[in-house]
XYZ file of N, CA and C in Angstrom:
519
model
N 36.334 138.070 53.423
C 35.491 139.232 53.615
C 35.193 139.431 55.106
N 34.953 138.301 55.803
C 34.672 138.402 57.239
C 35.883 138.920 58.006
N 37.073 138.460 57.620
C 38.290 138.892 58.307
C 38.496 140.392 58.122
N 38.326 140.876 56.892
C 38.471 142.312 56.622
C 37.453 143.117 57.428
N 36.236 142.603 57.510
C 35.187 143.281 58.266
C 35.546 143.349 59.753
N 36.044 142.246 60.293
C 36.441 142.225 61.703
C 37.629 143.152 61.963
N 38.572 143.193 61.024
C 39.718 144.091 61.191
C 39.269 145.548 61.194
N 38.302 145.896 60.349
C 37.772 147.270 60.337
C 37.103 147.586 61.676
N 36.342 146.641 62.201
C 35.702 146.847 63.493
C 36.733 146.986 64.614
N 37.782 146.182 64.546
C 38.841 146.269 65.557
C 39.549 147.619 65.478
N 39.804 148.097 64.266
C 40.445 149.412 64.092
C 39.583 150.519 64.678
N 38.280 150.424 64.438
C 37.369 151.426 64.985
C 37.345 151.367 66.514
N 37.333 150.169 67.067
C 37.328 150.005 68.528
C 38.639 150.489 69.142
N 39.737 150.325 68.413
C 41.047 150.729 68.913
C 41.106 152.232 69.174
N 40.446 153.028 68.347
C 40.482 154.483 68.493
C 39.899 154.955 69.820
N 38.995 154.173 70.395
C 38.354 154.549 71.657
C 39.000 153.883 72.872
N 39.976 153.022 72.664
C 40.554 152.201 73.731
C 41.667 152.932 74.456
N 41.737 152.789 75.769
C 42.784 153.441 76.557
C 44.169 152.847 76.277
N 44.225 151.642 75.736
C 45.506 150.978 75.459
C 45.965 151.210 74.010
N 45.377 152.189 73.335
C 45.665 152.450 71.930
C 47.158 152.695 71.682
N 47.817 153.467 72.538
C 49.234 153.781 72.340
C 50.102 152.531 72.415
N 49.793 151.652 73.354
C 50.574 150.419 73.494
C 50.369 149.523 72.279
N 49.131 149.390 71.825
C 48.833 148.550 70.665
C 49.556 149.085 69.438
N 49.492 150.384 69.214
C 50.171 150.980 68.044
C 51.687 150.794 68.134
N 52.229 150.893 69.336
C 53.672 150.706 69.512
C 54.075 149.259 69.236
N 53.259 148.309 69.664
C 53.578 146.893 69.433
C 53.568 146.556 67.949
N 52.803 147.312 67.175
C 52.729 147.055 65.744
C 54.030 147.422 65.030
N 54.974 148.047 65.726
C 56.296 148.326 65.160
C 57.155 147.057 65.110
N 56.752 146.037 65.864
C 57.476 144.761 65.870
C 57.113 143.941 64.641
N 58.066 143.235 64.127
C 57.828 142.353 62.986
C 56.902 141.213 63.423
N 55.904 140.926 62.615
C 54.985 139.836 62.903
C 53.836 140.209 63.810
N 53.852 141.430 64.328
C 52.802 141.877 65.234
C 51.977 142.938 64.514
N 50.848 142.516 63.980
C 49.927 143.435 63.316
C 48.774 143.739 64.263
N 47.738 144.339 63.743
C 46.617 144.793 64.561
C 46.018 143.677 65.404
N 45.716 142.550 64.788
C 45.047 141.464 65.510
C 45.931 140.924 66.629
N 47.196 140.697 66.338
C 48.115 140.159 67.347
C 48.286 141.143 68.494
N 48.530 142.410 68.179
C 48.754 143.412 69.220
C 47.520 143.568 70.110
N 46.349 143.657 69.480
C 45.128 143.825 70.272
C 44.824 142.580 71.095
N 45.090 141.407 70.542
C 44.832 140.166 71.279
C 45.717 140.079 72.518
N 46.999 140.349 72.347
C 47.930 140.255 73.480
C 47.526 141.231 74.584
N 47.233 142.470 74.211
C 46.886 143.466 75.224
C 45.513 143.188 75.833
N 44.568 142.767 75.012
C 43.231 142.473 75.543
C 43.256 141.282 76.492
N 44.041 140.279 76.164
C 44.091 139.071 76.987
C 44.940 139.242 78.240
N 46.006 140.056 78.158
C 46.928 140.176 79.289
C 46.776 141.469 80.071
N 46.174 142.482 79.471
C 45.981 143.748 80.168
C 47.263 144.550 80.268
N 47.429 145.237 81.368
C 48.593 146.098 81.589
C 49.827 145.241 81.867
N 50.763 145.262 80.950
C 51.965 144.428 81.080
C 52.956 144.980 82.095
N 52.803 146.246 82.461
C 53.740 146.826 83.423
C 53.513 146.295 84.834
N 52.457 145.539 85.031
C 52.221 144.961 86.364
C 53.213 143.841 86.674
N 53.890 143.333 85.654
C 54.903 142.305 85.858
C 56.242 142.984 86.139
N 56.953 142.495 87.141
C 58.234 143.105 87.520
C 59.333 142.835 86.513
N 59.233 141.730 85.799
C 60.272 141.380 84.837
C 59.640 140.630 83.669
N 60.346 140.567 82.548
C 59.802 139.800 81.426
C 59.700 138.312 81.751
N 60.565 137.822 82.619
C 60.497 136.404 83.007
C 59.181 136.071 83.701
N 58.703 136.988 84.528
C 57.408 136.774 85.185
C 56.292 136.688 84.148
N 56.345 137.564 83.154
C 55.331 137.563 82.102
C 55.397 136.280 81.284
N 56.607 135.836 80.966
C 56.786 134.589 80.206
C 56.229 133.395 80.991
N 56.496 133.370 82.290
C 55.991 132.280 83.127
C 54.477 132.358 83.254
N 53.939 133.573 83.375
C 52.492 133.757 83.476
C 51.781 133.217 82.241
N 52.407 133.373 81.086
C 51.797 132.934 79.833
C 52.115 131.479 79.507
N 52.989 130.849 80.284
C 53.294 129.432 80.083
C 54.299 129.173 78.980
N 55.174 130.136 78.706
C 56.187 129.973 77.664
C 57.556 129.599 78.232
N 57.579 129.101 79.457
C 58.835 128.668 80.063
C 58.823 127.143 80.177
N 60.000 126.513 80.180
C 60.028 125.050 80.268
C 59.602 124.541 81.642
N 58.919 123.415 81.637
C 58.581 122.745 82.897
C 59.860 122.165 83.474
N 59.931 122.091 84.767
C 61.159 121.591 85.386
C 60.820 120.612 86.497
N 61.569 119.527 86.546
C 61.449 118.531 87.605
C 62.848 118.287 88.145
N 63.230 119.055 89.146
C 64.588 119.000 89.679
C 64.581 118.505 91.109
N 65.640 117.789 91.459
C 65.813 117.301 92.817
C 67.301 117.094 93.042
N 67.813 117.727 94.075
C 69.239 117.578 94.365
C 70.078 118.099 93.214
N 71.002 117.273 92.742
C 71.883 117.665 91.635
C 71.244 117.458 90.266
N 70.146 116.715 90.228
C 69.496 116.407 88.954
C 68.594 117.568 88.529
N 68.713 117.957 87.268
C 67.874 119.025 86.724
C 67.312 118.558 85.389
N 66.007 118.427 85.333
C 65.352 117.988 84.102
C 64.341 119.038 83.666
N 64.464 119.446 82.403
C 63.512 120.393 81.848
C 62.706 119.708 80.764
N 61.434 120.046 80.717
C 60.547 119.467 79.715
C 60.054 120.531 78.757
N 58.912 120.284 78.161
C 58.287 121.247 77.264
C 57.747 122.431 78.040
N 57.159 123.382 77.338
C 56.632 124.558 78.014
C 55.469 124.168 78.910
N 55.233 124.984 79.928
C 54.211 124.652 80.923
C 52.789 124.835 80.405
N 52.591 125.702 79.441
C 51.276 125.981 78.843
C 50.252 126.460 79.866
N 50.712 127.112 80.924
C 49.778 127.726 81.855
C 49.364 129.074 81.284
N 48.394 129.687 81.862
C 48.012 131.014 81.407
C 47.118 130.991 80.182
N 47.091 132.089 79.488
C 46.162 132.313 78.393
C 46.652 131.661 77.104
N 45.954 130.643 76.655
C 46.379 129.917 75.456
C 46.175 130.735 74.186
N 45.190 131.611 74.161
C 44.930 132.421 72.976
C 46.078 133.402 72.730
N 46.523 134.083 73.780
C 47.651 135.010 73.651
C 48.928 134.258 73.277
N 49.129 133.093 73.891
C 50.312 132.288 73.575
C 50.309 131.870 72.111
N 49.145 131.491 71.591
C 49.041 131.047 70.205
C 49.369 132.176 69.230
N 48.835 133.383 69.462
C 49.121 134.475 68.527
C 50.580 134.887 68.582
N 51.219 134.752 69.738
C 52.646 135.059 69.821
C 53.481 134.051 69.049
N 53.123 132.787 69.133
C 53.844 131.759 68.378
C 53.643 131.983 66.878
N 52.443 132.350 66.481
C 52.195 132.654 65.065
C 53.037 133.841 64.613
N 53.137 134.857 65.452
C 53.946 136.031 65.119
C 55.425 135.683 65.028
N 55.866 134.737 65.825
C 57.282 134.357 65.858
C 57.751 133.733 64.548
N 56.841 133.164 63.782
C 57.235 132.561 62.501
C 57.825 133.597 61.547
N 57.496 134.861 61.701
C 58.008 135.912 60.809
C 59.516 136.113 60.972
N 60.075 135.649 62.049
C 61.496 135.868 62.305
C 62.388 134.827 61.638
N 61.819 133.939 60.850
C 62.637 132.959 60.137
C 63.355 133.597 58.952
N 62.924 134.778 58.529
C 63.552 135.504 57.425
C 64.604 136.466 57.964
N 65.461 136.948 57.090
C 66.506 137.892 57.489
C 65.906 139.183 58.024
N 66.649 139.827 58.913
C 66.210 141.104 59.470
C 66.327 142.184 58.397
N 65.243 142.918 58.202
C 65.247 144.035 57.253
C 64.059 144.940 57.563
N 64.204 146.194 57.155
C 63.137 147.166 57.367
C 62.337 147.285 56.074
N 61.217 146.618 56.032
C 60.354 146.701 54.860
C 59.540 147.990 54.924
N 59.005 148.405 53.791
C 58.206 149.627 53.745
C 56.965 149.497 54.623
N 56.351 148.326 54.596
C 55.149 148.070 55.403
C 55.463 148.219 56.888
N 56.544 147.604 57.329
C 56.934 147.661 58.731
C 57.375 149.074 59.119
N 58.042 149.744 58.207
C 58.515 151.101 58.470
C 57.347 152.061 58.701
N 56.239 151.879 57.979
C 55.056 152.730 58.170
C 54.522 152.610 59.592
N 54.487 151.389 60.116
C 54.017 151.206 61.490
C 55.034 151.739 62.495
N 56.301 151.547 62.219
C 57.346 151.990 63.139
C 57.370 153.514 63.261
N 57.074 154.218 62.180
C 57.094 155.680 62.211
C 56.035 156.254 63.140
N 55.009 155.487 63.442
C 53.957 155.946 64.351
C 54.393 155.831 65.809
N 55.485 155.126 66.052
C 55.967 154.910 67.418
C 57.107 155.885 67.721
N 57.437 155.987 68.994
C 58.526 156.866 69.426
C 59.871 156.285 68.982
N 60.914 157.113 68.942
C 62.243 156.599 68.561
C 62.745 155.487 69.481
N 62.400 155.560 70.767
C 62.823 154.518 71.707
C 62.166 153.183 71.365
N 60.881 153.223 71.041
C 60.161 152.005 70.665
C 60.712 151.468 69.344
N 61.039 152.359 68.412
C 61.623 151.932 67.141
C 62.952 151.212 67.368
N 63.754 151.719 68.310
C 65.028 151.063 68.640
C 64.790 149.673 69.214
N 63.836 149.549 70.114
C 63.526 148.244 70.708
C 63.056 147.280 69.628
N 62.207 147.752 68.714
C 61.672 146.898 67.652
C 62.783 146.424 66.709
N 63.714 147.316 66.366
C 64.804 146.925 65.473
C 65.768 145.964 66.184
N 66.046 146.222 67.457
C 66.887 145.318 68.242
C 66.244 143.935 68.319
N 64.923 143.905 68.519
C 64.196 142.634 68.579
C 64.309 141.897 67.256
N 64.131 142.618 66.163
C 64.181 141.961 64.863
C 65.563 141.360 64.589
N 66.618 142.122 64.855
C 67.967 141.605 64.619
C 68.256 140.397 65.496
N 67.913 140.495 66.775
C 68.207 139.405 67.705
C 67.402 138.147 67.398
N 66.098 138.313 67.173
C 65.238 137.154 66.986
C 65.486 136.457 65.651
N 65.777 137.223 64.603
C 66.096 136.595 63.307
C 67.387 135.787 63.411
N 68.391 136.363 64.057
C 69.669 135.654 64.221
C 69.489 134.422 65.106
N 68.724 134.552 66.160
C 68.494 133.406 67.069
C 67.742 132.284 66.362
N 66.753 132.640 65.543
C 66.000 131.634 64.798
C 66.957 130.833 63.916
N 67.817 131.527 63.204
C 68.765 130.852 62.296
C 69.771 129.989 63.057
N 70.282 130.499 64.178
C 71.250 129.721 64.966
C 70.622 128.439 65.497
N 69.413 128.543 66.016
C 68.768 127.366 66.580
C 68.428 126.347 65.491
N 68.020 126.814 64.329
C 67.740 125.905 63.218
C 69.030 125.225 62.755
N 70.128 125.976 62.740
C 71.415 125.413 62.319
C 71.893 124.336 63.294
N 71.509 124.443 64.564
C 71.873 123.426 65.557
C 70.993 122.190 65.478
N 69.976 122.229 64.603
C 69.140 121.057 64.409
C 67.910 120.984 65.291
N 67.545 122.085 65.917
C 66.352 122.086 66.755
C 65.105 121.974 65.861
N 64.065 121.312 66.328
C 62.813 121.254 65.555
C 62.205 122.653 65.389
N 61.560 122.887 64.249
C 61.008 124.209 63.941
C 60.039 124.700 65.007
N 59.197 123.821 65.517
C 58.215 124.239 66.516
C 58.874 124.655 67.831
N 59.947 123.977 68.192
C 60.684 124.326 69.405
C 61.340 125.688 69.224
N 61.939 125.897 68.054
C 62.588 127.170 67.750
C 61.562 128.298 67.794
N 60.430 128.075 67.173
C 59.395 129.109 67.109
C 58.860 129.455 68.493
N 58.721 128.472 69.354
C 58.261 128.727 70.714
C 59.296 129.525 71.497
N 60.571 129.220 71.299
C 61.639 129.971 71.962
C 61.652 131.422 71.481
N 61.423 131.622 70.193
C 61.386 132.975 69.642
C 60.169 133.719 70.201
N 59.045 133.045 70.322
C 57.844 133.669 70.896
C 58.105 134.108 72.334
N 58.827 133.295 73.085
C 59.158 133.644 74.473
C 59.980 134.931 74.503
N 60.998 135.017 73.648
C 61.824 136.227 73.621
C 61.055 137.421 73.074
N 60.185 137.193 72.095
C 59.359 138.267 71.557
C 58.499 138.868 72.664
N 57.994 138.037 73.542
C 57.204 138.509 74.672
C 58.042 139.415 75.578
N 59.320 139.116 75.715
C 60.210 139.987 76.484
C 60.331 141.368 75.858
N 60.421 141.438 74.534
C 60.483 142.721 73.849
C 59.145 143.451 73.936
N 58.051 142.718 73.899
C 56.729 143.332 74.066
C 56.631 143.962 75.454
N 57.129 143.267 76.465
C 57.137 143.802 77.822
C 57.980 145.080 77.879
N 59.138 145.078 77.201
C 60.013 146.253 77.198
C 59.324 147.462 76.564
N 58.600 147.230 75.488
C 57.877 148.331 74.835
C 56.772 148.855 75.751
N 56.046 147.955 76.393
C 54.983 148.382 77.302
C 55.558 149.184 78.466
N 56.694 148.765 78.986
C 57.318 149.492 80.087
C 57.873 150.837 79.625
N 58.355 150.910 78.403
C 58.848 152.156 77.831
C 57.729 153.203 77.783
N 56.525 152.757 77.462
C 55.383 153.666 77.358
C 54.764 153.959 78.710
N 55.005 153.110 79.696
C 54.452 153.309 81.033
C 53.046 152.768 81.142
N 52.489 152.833 82.329
C 51.136 152.323 82.578
C 50.120 153.201 81.867
N 49.052 152.620 81.363
C 48.017 153.409 80.687
C 47.301 154.335 81.665
N 46.927 155.497 81.184
C 46.193 156.443 82.015
C 44.704 156.136 81.924
N 44.002 156.129 83.062
C 42.559 155.871 83.005
C 41.840 156.972 82.236
N 40.811 156.570 81.493
C 40.046 157.536 80.712
C 38.926 158.124 81.559
N 38.684 159.387 81.344
C 37.547 160.032 82.017
C 36.284 159.697 81.235
N 35.234 159.373 81.965
C 33.975 159.002 81.321
C 33.040 160.177 81.256
């Protein structure tokens, strides 16, 4: 009951928010519903301030740590820098890509609210991330490692959608 109440409050707050278009567009992605979309945008702000998706991934700590010297290159786990709350919701969203890519009625309703360009990005993301999840699992990677890698790539698609929509326009008060 509390979750439903909070979701209603978030929906009401979304209508007055300057980032409403970006949040609605992100909801076209599989695994990204109202809470995830609003959390990512609220925690990270304007994603177009990053020059590339790699910068955004590094900012959020979804890139591997590296200890290299000379010819030796060693990579470790993710750096976990940046906002842990946004990183956590992205990893949770990434679990949805373990299933085959398909356009469900629920997802299609959200996608129809977005522009055709955003719909293309969302479908491309779904096909790529579902296939990548399966390939990595088939190679024997641990589920958590696979899910983190998918979250990193999902963040790249989120950046692409934000850039497609452009920077938010300031609201007049």
